[in-house]
PDB file of C-alpha atoms and ligand atoms in Angstrom:
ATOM      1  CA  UNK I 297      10.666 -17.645 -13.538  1.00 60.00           C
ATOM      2  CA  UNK I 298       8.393 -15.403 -12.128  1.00 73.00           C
ATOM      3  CA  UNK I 299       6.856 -12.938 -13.698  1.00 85.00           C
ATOM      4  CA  UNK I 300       6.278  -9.321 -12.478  1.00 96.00           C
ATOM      5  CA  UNK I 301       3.033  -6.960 -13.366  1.00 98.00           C
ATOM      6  CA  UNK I 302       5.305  -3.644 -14.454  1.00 98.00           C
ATOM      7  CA  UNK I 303       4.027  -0.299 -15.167  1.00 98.00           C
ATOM      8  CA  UNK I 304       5.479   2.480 -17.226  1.00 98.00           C
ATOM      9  CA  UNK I 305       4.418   6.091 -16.311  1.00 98.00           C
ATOM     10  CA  UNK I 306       5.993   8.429 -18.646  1.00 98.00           C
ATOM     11  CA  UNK I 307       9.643   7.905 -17.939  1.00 98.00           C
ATOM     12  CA  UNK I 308       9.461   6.085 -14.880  1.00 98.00           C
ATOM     13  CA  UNK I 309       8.821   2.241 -14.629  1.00 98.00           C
ATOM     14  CA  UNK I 310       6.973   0.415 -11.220  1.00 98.00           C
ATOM     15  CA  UNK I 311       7.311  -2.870 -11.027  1.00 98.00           C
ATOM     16  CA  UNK I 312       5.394  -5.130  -8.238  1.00 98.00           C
ATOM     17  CA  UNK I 313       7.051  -7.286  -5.933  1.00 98.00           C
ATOM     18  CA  UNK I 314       4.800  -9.872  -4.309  1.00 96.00           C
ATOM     19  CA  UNK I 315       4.905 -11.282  -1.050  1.00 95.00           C
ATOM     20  CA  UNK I 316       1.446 -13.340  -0.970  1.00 93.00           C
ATOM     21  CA  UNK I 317      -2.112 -13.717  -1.703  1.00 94.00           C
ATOM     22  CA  UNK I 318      -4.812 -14.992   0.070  1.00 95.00           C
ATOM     23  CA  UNK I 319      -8.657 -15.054   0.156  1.00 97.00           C
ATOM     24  CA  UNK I 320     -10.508 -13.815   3.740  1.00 97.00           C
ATOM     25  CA  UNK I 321     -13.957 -13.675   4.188  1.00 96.00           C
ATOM     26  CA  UNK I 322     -16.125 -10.874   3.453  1.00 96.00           C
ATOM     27  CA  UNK I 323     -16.907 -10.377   7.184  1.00 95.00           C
ATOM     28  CA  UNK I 324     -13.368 -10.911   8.202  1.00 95.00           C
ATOM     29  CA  UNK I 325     -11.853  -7.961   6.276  1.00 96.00           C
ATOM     30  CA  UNK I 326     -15.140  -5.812   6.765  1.00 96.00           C
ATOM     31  CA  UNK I 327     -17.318  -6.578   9.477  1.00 94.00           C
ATOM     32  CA  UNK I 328     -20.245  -3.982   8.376  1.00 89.00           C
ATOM     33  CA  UNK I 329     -20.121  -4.993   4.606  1.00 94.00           C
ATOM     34  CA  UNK I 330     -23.366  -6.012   3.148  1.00 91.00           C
ATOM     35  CA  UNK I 331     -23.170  -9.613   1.121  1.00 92.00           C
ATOM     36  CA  UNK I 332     -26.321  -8.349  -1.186  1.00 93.00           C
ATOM     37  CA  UNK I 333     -24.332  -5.461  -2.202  1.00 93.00           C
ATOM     38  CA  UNK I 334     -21.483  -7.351  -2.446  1.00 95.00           C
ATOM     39  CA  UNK I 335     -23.609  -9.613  -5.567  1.00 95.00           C
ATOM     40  CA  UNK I 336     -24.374  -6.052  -7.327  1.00 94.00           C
ATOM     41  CA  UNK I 337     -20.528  -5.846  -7.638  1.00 96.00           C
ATOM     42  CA  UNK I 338     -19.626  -9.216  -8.453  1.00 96.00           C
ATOM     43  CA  UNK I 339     -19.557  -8.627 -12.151  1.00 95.00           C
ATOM     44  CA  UNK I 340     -16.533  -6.475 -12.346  1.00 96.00           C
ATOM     45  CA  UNK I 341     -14.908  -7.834  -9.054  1.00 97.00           C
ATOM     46  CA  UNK I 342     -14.916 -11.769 -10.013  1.00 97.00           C
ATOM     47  CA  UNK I 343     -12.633 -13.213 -11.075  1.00 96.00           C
ATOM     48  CA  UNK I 344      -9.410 -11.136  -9.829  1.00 97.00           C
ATOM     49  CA  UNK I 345     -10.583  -9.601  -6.425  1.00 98.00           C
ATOM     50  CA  UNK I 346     -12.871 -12.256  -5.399  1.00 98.00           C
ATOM     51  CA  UNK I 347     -13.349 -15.788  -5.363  1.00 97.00           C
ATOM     52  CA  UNK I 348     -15.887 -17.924  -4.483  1.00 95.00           C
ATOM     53  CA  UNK I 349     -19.035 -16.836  -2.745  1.00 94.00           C
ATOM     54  CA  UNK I 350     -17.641 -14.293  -0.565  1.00 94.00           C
ATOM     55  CA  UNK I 351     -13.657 -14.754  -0.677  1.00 97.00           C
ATOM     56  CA  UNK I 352     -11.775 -11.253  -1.149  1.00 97.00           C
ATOM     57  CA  UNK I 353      -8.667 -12.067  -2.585  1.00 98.00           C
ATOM     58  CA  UNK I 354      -5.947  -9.792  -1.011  1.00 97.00           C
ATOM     59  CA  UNK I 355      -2.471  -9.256  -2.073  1.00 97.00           C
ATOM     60  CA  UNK I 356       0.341  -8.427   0.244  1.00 97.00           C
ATOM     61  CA  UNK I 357       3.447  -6.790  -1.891  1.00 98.00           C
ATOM     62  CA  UNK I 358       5.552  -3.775  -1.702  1.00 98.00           C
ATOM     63  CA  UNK I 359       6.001  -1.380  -5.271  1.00 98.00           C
ATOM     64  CA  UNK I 360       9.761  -0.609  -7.121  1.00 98.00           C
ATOM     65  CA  UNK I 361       9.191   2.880  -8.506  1.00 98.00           C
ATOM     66  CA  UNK I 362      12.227   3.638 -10.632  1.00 98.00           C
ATOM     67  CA  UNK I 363      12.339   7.794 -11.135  1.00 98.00           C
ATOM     68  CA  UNK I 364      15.037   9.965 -12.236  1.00 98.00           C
ATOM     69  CA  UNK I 365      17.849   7.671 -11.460  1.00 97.00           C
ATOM     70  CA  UNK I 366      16.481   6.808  -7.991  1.00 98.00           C
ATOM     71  CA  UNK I 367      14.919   3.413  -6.593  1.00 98.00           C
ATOM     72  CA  UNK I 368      12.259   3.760  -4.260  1.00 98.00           C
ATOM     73  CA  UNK I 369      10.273   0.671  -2.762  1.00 98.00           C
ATOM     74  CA  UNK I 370       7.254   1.516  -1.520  1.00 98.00           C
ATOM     75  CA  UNK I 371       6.144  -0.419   1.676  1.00 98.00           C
ATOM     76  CA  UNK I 372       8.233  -3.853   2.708  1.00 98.00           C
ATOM     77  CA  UNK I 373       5.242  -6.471   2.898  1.00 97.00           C
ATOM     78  CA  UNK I 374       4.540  -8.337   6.484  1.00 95.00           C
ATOM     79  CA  UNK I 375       8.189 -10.027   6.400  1.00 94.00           C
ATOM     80  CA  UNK I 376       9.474 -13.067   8.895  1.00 89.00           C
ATOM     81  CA  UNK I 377       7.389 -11.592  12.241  1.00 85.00           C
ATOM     82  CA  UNK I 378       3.935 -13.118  12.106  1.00 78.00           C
ATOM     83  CA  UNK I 379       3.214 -16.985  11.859  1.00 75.00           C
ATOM     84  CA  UNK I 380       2.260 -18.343   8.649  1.00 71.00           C
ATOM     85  CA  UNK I 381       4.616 -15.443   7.138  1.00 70.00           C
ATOM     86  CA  UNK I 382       7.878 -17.893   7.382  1.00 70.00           C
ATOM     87  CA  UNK I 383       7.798 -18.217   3.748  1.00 76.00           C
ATOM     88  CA  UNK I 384       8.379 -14.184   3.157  1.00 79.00           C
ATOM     89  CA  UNK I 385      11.630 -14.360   2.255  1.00 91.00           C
ATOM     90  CA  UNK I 386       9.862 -14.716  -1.187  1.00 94.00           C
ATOM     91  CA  UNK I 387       9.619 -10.949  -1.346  1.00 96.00           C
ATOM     92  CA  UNK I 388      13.598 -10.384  -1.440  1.00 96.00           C
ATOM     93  CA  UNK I 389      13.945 -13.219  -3.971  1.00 96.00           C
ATOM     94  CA  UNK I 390      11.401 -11.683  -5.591  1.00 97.00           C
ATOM     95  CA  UNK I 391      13.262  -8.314  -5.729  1.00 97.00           C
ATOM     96  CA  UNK I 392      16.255  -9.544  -6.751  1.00 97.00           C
ATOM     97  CA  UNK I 393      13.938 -11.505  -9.853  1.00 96.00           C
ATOM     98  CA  UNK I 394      13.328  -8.260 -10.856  1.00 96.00           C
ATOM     99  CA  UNK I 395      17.210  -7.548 -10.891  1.00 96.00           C
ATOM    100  CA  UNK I 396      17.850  -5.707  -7.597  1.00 97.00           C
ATOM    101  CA  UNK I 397      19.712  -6.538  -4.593  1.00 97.00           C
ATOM    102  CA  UNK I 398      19.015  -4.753  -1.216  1.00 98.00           C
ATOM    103  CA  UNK I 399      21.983  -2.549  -1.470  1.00 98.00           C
ATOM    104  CA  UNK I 400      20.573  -1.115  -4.812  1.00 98.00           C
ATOM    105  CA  UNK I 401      17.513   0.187  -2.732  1.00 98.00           C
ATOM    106  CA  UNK I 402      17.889   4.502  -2.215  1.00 98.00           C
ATOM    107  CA  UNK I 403      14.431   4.957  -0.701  1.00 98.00           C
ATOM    108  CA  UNK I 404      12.112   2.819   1.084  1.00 98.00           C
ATOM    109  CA  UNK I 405       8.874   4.825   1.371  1.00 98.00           C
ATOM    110  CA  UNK I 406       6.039   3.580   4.568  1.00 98.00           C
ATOM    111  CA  UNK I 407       3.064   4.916   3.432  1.00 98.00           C
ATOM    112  CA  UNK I 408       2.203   4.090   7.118  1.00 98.00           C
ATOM    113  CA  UNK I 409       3.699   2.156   9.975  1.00 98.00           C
ATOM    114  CA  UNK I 410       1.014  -1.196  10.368  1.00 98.00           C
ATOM    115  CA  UNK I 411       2.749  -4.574  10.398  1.00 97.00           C
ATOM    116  CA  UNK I 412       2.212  -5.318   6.765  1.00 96.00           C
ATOM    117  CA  UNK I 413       4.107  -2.699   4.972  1.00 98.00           C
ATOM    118  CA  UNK I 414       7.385  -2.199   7.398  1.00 98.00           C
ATOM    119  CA  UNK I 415       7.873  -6.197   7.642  1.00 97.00           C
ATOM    120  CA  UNK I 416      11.642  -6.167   5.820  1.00 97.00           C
ATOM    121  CA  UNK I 417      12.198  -2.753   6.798  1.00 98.00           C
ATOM    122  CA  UNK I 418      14.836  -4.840   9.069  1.00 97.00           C
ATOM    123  CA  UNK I 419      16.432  -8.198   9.235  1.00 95.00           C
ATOM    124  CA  UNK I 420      17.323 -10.077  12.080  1.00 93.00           C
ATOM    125  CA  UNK I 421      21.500 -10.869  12.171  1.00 93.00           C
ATOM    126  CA  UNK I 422      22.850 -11.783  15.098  1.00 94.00           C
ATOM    127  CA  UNK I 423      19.886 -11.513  17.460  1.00 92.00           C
ATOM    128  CA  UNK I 424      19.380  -7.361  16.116  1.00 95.00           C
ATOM    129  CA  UNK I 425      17.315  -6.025  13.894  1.00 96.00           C
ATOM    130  CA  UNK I 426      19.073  -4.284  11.585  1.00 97.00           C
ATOM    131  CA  UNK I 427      18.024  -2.376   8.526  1.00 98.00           C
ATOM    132  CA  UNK I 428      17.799  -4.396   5.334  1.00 97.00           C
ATOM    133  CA  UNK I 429      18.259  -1.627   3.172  1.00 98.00           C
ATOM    134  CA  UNK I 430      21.542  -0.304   4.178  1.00 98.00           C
ATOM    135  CA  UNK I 431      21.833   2.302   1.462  1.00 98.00           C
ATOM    136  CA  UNK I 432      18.703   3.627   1.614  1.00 98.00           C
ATOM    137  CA  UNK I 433      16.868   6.477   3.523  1.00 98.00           C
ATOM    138  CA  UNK I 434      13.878   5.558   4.893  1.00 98.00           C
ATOM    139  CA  UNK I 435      11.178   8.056   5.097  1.00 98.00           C
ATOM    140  CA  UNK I 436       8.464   7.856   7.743  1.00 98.00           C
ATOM    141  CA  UNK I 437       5.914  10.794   7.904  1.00 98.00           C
ATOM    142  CA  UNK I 438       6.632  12.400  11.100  1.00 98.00           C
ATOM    143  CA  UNK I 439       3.029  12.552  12.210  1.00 98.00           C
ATOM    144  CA  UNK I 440       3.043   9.278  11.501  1.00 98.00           C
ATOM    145  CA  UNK I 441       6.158   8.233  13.193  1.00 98.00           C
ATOM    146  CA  UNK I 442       4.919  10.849  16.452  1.00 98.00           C
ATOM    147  CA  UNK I 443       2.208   8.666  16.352  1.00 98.00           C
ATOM    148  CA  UNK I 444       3.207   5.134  17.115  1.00 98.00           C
ATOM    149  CA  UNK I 445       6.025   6.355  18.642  1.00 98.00           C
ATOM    150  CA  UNK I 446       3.736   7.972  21.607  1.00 98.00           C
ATOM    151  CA  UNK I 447       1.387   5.180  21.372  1.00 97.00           C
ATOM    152  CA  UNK I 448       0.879   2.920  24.656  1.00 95.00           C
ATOM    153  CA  UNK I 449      -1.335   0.186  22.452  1.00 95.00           C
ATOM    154  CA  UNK I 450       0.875  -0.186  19.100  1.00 97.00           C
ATOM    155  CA  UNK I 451      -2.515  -1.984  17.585  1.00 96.00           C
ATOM    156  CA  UNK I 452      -1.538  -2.706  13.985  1.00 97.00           C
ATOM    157  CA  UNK I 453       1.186  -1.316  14.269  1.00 97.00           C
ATOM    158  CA  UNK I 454       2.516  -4.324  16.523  1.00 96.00           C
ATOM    159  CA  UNK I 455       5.947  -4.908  14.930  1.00 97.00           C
ATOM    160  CA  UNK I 456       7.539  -1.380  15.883  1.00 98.00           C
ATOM    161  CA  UNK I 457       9.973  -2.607  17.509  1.00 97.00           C
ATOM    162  CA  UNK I 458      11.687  -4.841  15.763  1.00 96.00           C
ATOM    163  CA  UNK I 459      10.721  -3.229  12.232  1.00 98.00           C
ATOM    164  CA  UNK I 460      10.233   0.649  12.541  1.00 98.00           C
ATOM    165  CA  UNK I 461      12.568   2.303  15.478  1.00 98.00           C
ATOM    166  CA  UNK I 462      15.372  -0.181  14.731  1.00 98.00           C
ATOM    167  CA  UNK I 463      15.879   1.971  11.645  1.00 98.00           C
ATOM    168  CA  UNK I 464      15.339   5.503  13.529  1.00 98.00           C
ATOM    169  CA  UNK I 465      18.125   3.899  15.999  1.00 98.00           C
ATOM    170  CA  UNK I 466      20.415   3.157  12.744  1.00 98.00           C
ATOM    171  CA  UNK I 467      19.988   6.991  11.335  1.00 98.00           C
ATOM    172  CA  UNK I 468      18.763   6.016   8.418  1.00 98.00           C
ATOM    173  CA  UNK I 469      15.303   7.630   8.843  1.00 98.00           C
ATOM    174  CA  UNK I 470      13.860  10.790   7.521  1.00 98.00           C
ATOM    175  CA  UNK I 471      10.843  12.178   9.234  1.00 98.00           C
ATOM    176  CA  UNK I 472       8.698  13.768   6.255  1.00 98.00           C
ATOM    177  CA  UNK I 473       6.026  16.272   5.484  1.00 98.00           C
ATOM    178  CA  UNK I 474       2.856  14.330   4.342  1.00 98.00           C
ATOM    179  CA  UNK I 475       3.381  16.146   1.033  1.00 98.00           C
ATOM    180  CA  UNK I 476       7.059  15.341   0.576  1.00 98.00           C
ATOM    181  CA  UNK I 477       8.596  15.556  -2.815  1.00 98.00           C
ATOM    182  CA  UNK I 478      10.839  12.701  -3.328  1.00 98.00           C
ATOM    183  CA  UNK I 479      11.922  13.668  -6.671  1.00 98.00           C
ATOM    184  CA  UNK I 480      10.686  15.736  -9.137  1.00 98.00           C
ATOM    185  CA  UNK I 481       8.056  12.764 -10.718  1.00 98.00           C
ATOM    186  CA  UNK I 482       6.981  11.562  -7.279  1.00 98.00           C
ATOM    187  CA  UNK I 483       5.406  13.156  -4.437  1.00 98.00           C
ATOM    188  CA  UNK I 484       3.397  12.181  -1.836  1.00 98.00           C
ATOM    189  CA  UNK I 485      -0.584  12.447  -1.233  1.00 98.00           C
ATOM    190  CA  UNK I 486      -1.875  13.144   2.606  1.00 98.00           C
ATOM    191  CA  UNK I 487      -4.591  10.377   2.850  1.00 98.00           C
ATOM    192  CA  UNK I 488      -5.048  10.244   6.331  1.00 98.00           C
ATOM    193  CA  UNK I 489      -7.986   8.147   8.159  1.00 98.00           C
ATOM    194  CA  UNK I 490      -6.781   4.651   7.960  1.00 98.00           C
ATOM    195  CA  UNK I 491      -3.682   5.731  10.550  1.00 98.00           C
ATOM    196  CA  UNK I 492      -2.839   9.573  11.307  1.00 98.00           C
ATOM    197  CA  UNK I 493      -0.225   9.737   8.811  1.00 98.00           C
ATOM    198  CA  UNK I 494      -1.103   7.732   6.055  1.00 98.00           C
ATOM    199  CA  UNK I 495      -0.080   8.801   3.005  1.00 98.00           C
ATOM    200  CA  UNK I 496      -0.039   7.734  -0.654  1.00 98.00           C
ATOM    201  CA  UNK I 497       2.142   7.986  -3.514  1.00 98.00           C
ATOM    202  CA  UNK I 498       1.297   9.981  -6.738  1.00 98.00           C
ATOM    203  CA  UNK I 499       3.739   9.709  -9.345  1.00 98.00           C
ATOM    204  CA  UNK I 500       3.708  12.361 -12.478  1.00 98.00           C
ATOM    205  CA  UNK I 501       5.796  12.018 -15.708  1.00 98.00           C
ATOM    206  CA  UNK I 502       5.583  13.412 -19.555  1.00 98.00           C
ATOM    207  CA  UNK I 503       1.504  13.799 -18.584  1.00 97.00           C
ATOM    208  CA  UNK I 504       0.605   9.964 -17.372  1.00 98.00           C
ATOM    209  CA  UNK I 505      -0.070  10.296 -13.898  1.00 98.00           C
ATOM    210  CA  UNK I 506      -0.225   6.910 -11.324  1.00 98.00           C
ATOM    211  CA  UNK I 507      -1.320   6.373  -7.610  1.00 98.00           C
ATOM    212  CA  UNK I 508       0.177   4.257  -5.420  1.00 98.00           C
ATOM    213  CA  UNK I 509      -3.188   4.013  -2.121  1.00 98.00           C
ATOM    214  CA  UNK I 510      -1.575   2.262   0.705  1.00 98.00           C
ATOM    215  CA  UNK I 511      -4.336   1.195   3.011  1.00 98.00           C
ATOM    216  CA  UNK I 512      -6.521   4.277   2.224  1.00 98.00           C
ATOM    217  CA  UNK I 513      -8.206   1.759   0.416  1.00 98.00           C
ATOM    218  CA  UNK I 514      -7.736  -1.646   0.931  1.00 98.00           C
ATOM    219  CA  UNK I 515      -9.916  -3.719  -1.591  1.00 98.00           C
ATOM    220  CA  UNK I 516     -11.250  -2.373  -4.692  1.00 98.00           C
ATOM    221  CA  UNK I 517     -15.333  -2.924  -3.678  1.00 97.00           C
ATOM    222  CA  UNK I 518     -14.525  -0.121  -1.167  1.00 97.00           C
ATOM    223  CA  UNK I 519     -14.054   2.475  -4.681  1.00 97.00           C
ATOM    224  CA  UNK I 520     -17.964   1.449  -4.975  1.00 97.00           C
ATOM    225  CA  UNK I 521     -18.766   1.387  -1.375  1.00 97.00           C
ATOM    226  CA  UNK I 522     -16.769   3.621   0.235  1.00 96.00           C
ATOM    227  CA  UNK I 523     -18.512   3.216   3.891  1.00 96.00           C
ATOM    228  CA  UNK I 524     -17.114   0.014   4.242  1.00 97.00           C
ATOM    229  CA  UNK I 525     -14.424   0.301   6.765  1.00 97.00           C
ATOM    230  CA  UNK I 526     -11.413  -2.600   7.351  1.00 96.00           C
ATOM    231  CA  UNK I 527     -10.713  -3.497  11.139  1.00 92.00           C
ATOM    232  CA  UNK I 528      -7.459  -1.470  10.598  1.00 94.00           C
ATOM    233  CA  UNK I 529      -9.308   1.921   9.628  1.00 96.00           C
ATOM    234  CA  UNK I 530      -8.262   4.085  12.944  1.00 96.00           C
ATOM    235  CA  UNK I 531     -10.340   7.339  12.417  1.00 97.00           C
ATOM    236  CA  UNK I 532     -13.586   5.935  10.523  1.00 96.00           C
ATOM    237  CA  UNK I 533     -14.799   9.135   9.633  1.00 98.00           C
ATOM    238  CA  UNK I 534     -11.835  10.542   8.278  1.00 98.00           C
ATOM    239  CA  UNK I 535     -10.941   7.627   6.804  1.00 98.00           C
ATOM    240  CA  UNK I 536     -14.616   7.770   4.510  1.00 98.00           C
ATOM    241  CA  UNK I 537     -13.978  11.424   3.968  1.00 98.00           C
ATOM    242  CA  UNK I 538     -10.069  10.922   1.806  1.00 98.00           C
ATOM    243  CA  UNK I 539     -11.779   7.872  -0.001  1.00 98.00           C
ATOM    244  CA  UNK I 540     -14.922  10.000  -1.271  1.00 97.00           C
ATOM    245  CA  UNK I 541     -12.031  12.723  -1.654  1.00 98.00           C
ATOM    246  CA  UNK I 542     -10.122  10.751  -3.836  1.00 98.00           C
ATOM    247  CA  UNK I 543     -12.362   8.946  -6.005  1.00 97.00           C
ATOM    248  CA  UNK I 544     -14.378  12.141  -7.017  1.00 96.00           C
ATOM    249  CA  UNK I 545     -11.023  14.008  -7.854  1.00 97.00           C
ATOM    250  CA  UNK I 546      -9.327  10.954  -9.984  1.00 98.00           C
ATOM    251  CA  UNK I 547     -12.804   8.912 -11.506  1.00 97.00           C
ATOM    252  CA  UNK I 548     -12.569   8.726 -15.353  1.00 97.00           C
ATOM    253  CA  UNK I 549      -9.443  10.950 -15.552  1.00 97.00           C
ATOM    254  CA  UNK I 550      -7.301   8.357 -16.582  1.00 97.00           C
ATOM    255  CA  UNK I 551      -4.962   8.110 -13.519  1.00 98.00           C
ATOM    256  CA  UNK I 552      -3.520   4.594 -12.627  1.00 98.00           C
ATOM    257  CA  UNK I 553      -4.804   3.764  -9.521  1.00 98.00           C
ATOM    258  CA  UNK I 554      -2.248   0.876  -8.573  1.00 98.00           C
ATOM    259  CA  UNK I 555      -3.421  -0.698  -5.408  1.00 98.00           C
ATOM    260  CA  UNK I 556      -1.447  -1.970  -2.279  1.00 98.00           C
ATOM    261  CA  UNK I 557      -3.463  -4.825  -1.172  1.00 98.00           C
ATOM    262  CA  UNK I 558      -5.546  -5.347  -4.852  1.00 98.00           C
ATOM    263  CA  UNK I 559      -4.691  -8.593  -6.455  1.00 98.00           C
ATOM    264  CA  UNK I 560      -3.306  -9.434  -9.738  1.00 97.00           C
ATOM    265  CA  UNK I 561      -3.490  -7.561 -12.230  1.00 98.00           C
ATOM    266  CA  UNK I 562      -3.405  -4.640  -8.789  1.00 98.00           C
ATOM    267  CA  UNK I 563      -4.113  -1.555 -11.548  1.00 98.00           C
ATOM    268  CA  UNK I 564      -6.873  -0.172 -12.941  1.00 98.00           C
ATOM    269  CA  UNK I 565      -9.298   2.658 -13.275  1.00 98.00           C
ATOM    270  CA  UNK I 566     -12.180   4.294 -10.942  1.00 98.00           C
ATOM    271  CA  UNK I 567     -15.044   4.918 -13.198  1.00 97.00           C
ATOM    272  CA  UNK I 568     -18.252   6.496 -12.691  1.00 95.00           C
ATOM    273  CA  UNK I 569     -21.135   4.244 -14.345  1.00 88.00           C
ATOM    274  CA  UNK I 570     -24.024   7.074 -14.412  1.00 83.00           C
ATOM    275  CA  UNK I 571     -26.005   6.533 -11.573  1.00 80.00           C
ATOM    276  CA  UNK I 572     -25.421   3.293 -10.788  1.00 79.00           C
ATOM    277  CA  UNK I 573     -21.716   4.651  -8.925  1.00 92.00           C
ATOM    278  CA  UNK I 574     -18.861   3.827  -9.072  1.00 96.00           C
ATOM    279  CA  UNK I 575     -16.520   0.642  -9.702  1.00 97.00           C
ATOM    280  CA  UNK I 576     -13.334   0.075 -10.923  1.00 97.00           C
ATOM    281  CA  UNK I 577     -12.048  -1.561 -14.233  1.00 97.00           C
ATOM    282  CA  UNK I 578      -9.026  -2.995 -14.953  1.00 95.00           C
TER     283      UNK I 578
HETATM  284 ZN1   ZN C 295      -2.024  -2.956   4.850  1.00 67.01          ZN
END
């Protein structure tokens, strides 16, 4: 039996449903990162979010936010589309561990539209792609959506068609503001940069406040170096700018920052240590 990091913020509960982890290389996840300032960091990064000399461990996994009688899954992993990723089924059996089946599903939230968080968006049945969520609406941020949709080169966003527009097709999309309310705990944050319509999730009960990043950051070094960019950062400036933006507004407030590619145990704090800057503690 599996068991599933769970968070409870005020009187909703997110629970964490892994797909996989897996160490890259420094260089492979962020080609301008510095190894000697990775060693100033090792202290608080070793042992969950890196291993070895230079090994970032990241986590693929999408997050069940349960608010106000609603059950939202936030981003649907990588899925059955890339090689290597035959195994993903994992992340449905690993729903339905944590006691839901895919018809129980009444939002599935993409904080953007690259490969690894629309995966099971669909399933494949009969040679279509059909959406796996069948009760659920699925909320794309129209800029976002305008986007990809438009674009010639889908980049990261390779698996469009068989995991994004399949769903559009079905009418079981709603294109969203970038500060869409989903209920009255959880709202979304605009944190564009890393695509043009990222967004993340901020969710607000009884006083606790959590954030769900997406990709705005994708390892937690980048809390301490926020210059380091990941090959799937689109807009490089902007995508600096809603880091620094975020980490001055929620260091050493208290917020859970839960991240969407941070490995076990995936929550924690950014803290300011004087004028050494910034890491993040868990
Ligand atoms: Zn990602």
């Amino acid at each position: 039996m599996i068991e599933l990091l769970q968070w409870r913020i005020g009187d909703t509960r997110i629970t964490c449903i892994p797909e996989s982890c897996q160490s890259y290389p420094l260089k492979n996840i962020i080609p301008d990162a510095n190894a000697d300032r990775l060693e100033v960091h090792r202290s608080w990064l070793a042992p969950h979010f890196l291993e070895g000399q230079d090994g970032l461990l990241i986590s693929v996994h999408g997050l069940l936010v349960e608010s106000r009688g609603k059950r939202i899954l936030v981003d649907t992993c990588i899925g059955p589309h890339m090689p290597g990723h035959e195994n993903s089924i994992v992340f449905l059996k690993n729903l339905e561990a944590a006691g839901f089946s895919p018809g129980d599903i009444d939002v599935v939230m993409c904080t953007h539209l690259h490969f690894d968080h629309v995966g099971w968006n669909t399933t494949l049945i009969d040679g279509q792609w059909v959406p796996t969520f069948p009760n659920a609406r699925y909320l794309y941020a129209r800029r976002e959506w305008d986007h990809w949709n438009n674009a010639r080169d889908k980049g990261f966003a390779m698996t469009f068609a068989e995991c994004v527009s399949p769903v559009m097709e079905a009418g079981l999309v709603d294109l969203i503001d970038m500060d869409h309310a989903i209920t009255e705990e959880v709202r979304l944050l605009p944190t564009p940069g890393h695509t043009p319509g990222h967004v993340s999730v901020l969710i607000d009960s009884r006083g606790e406040q959590a954030i769900i990043t997406g990709d705005m950051v994708f390892h937690p070094v980048q809390w301490a170096e926020v210059n380091w960019l990941t090959g799937g950062d689109g807009d490089r400036d902007q995508a600096v700018e809603t880091r620094c933006r975020i980490r001055d507004r929620y260091a050493d407030t208290g917020v859970l920052i839960i991240g969407t590619h941070f490995a076990s145990p995936t929550a924690g704090y950014i803290s300011k240590n004087g004028d050494e800057g910034y890491w993040f503690k868990v």
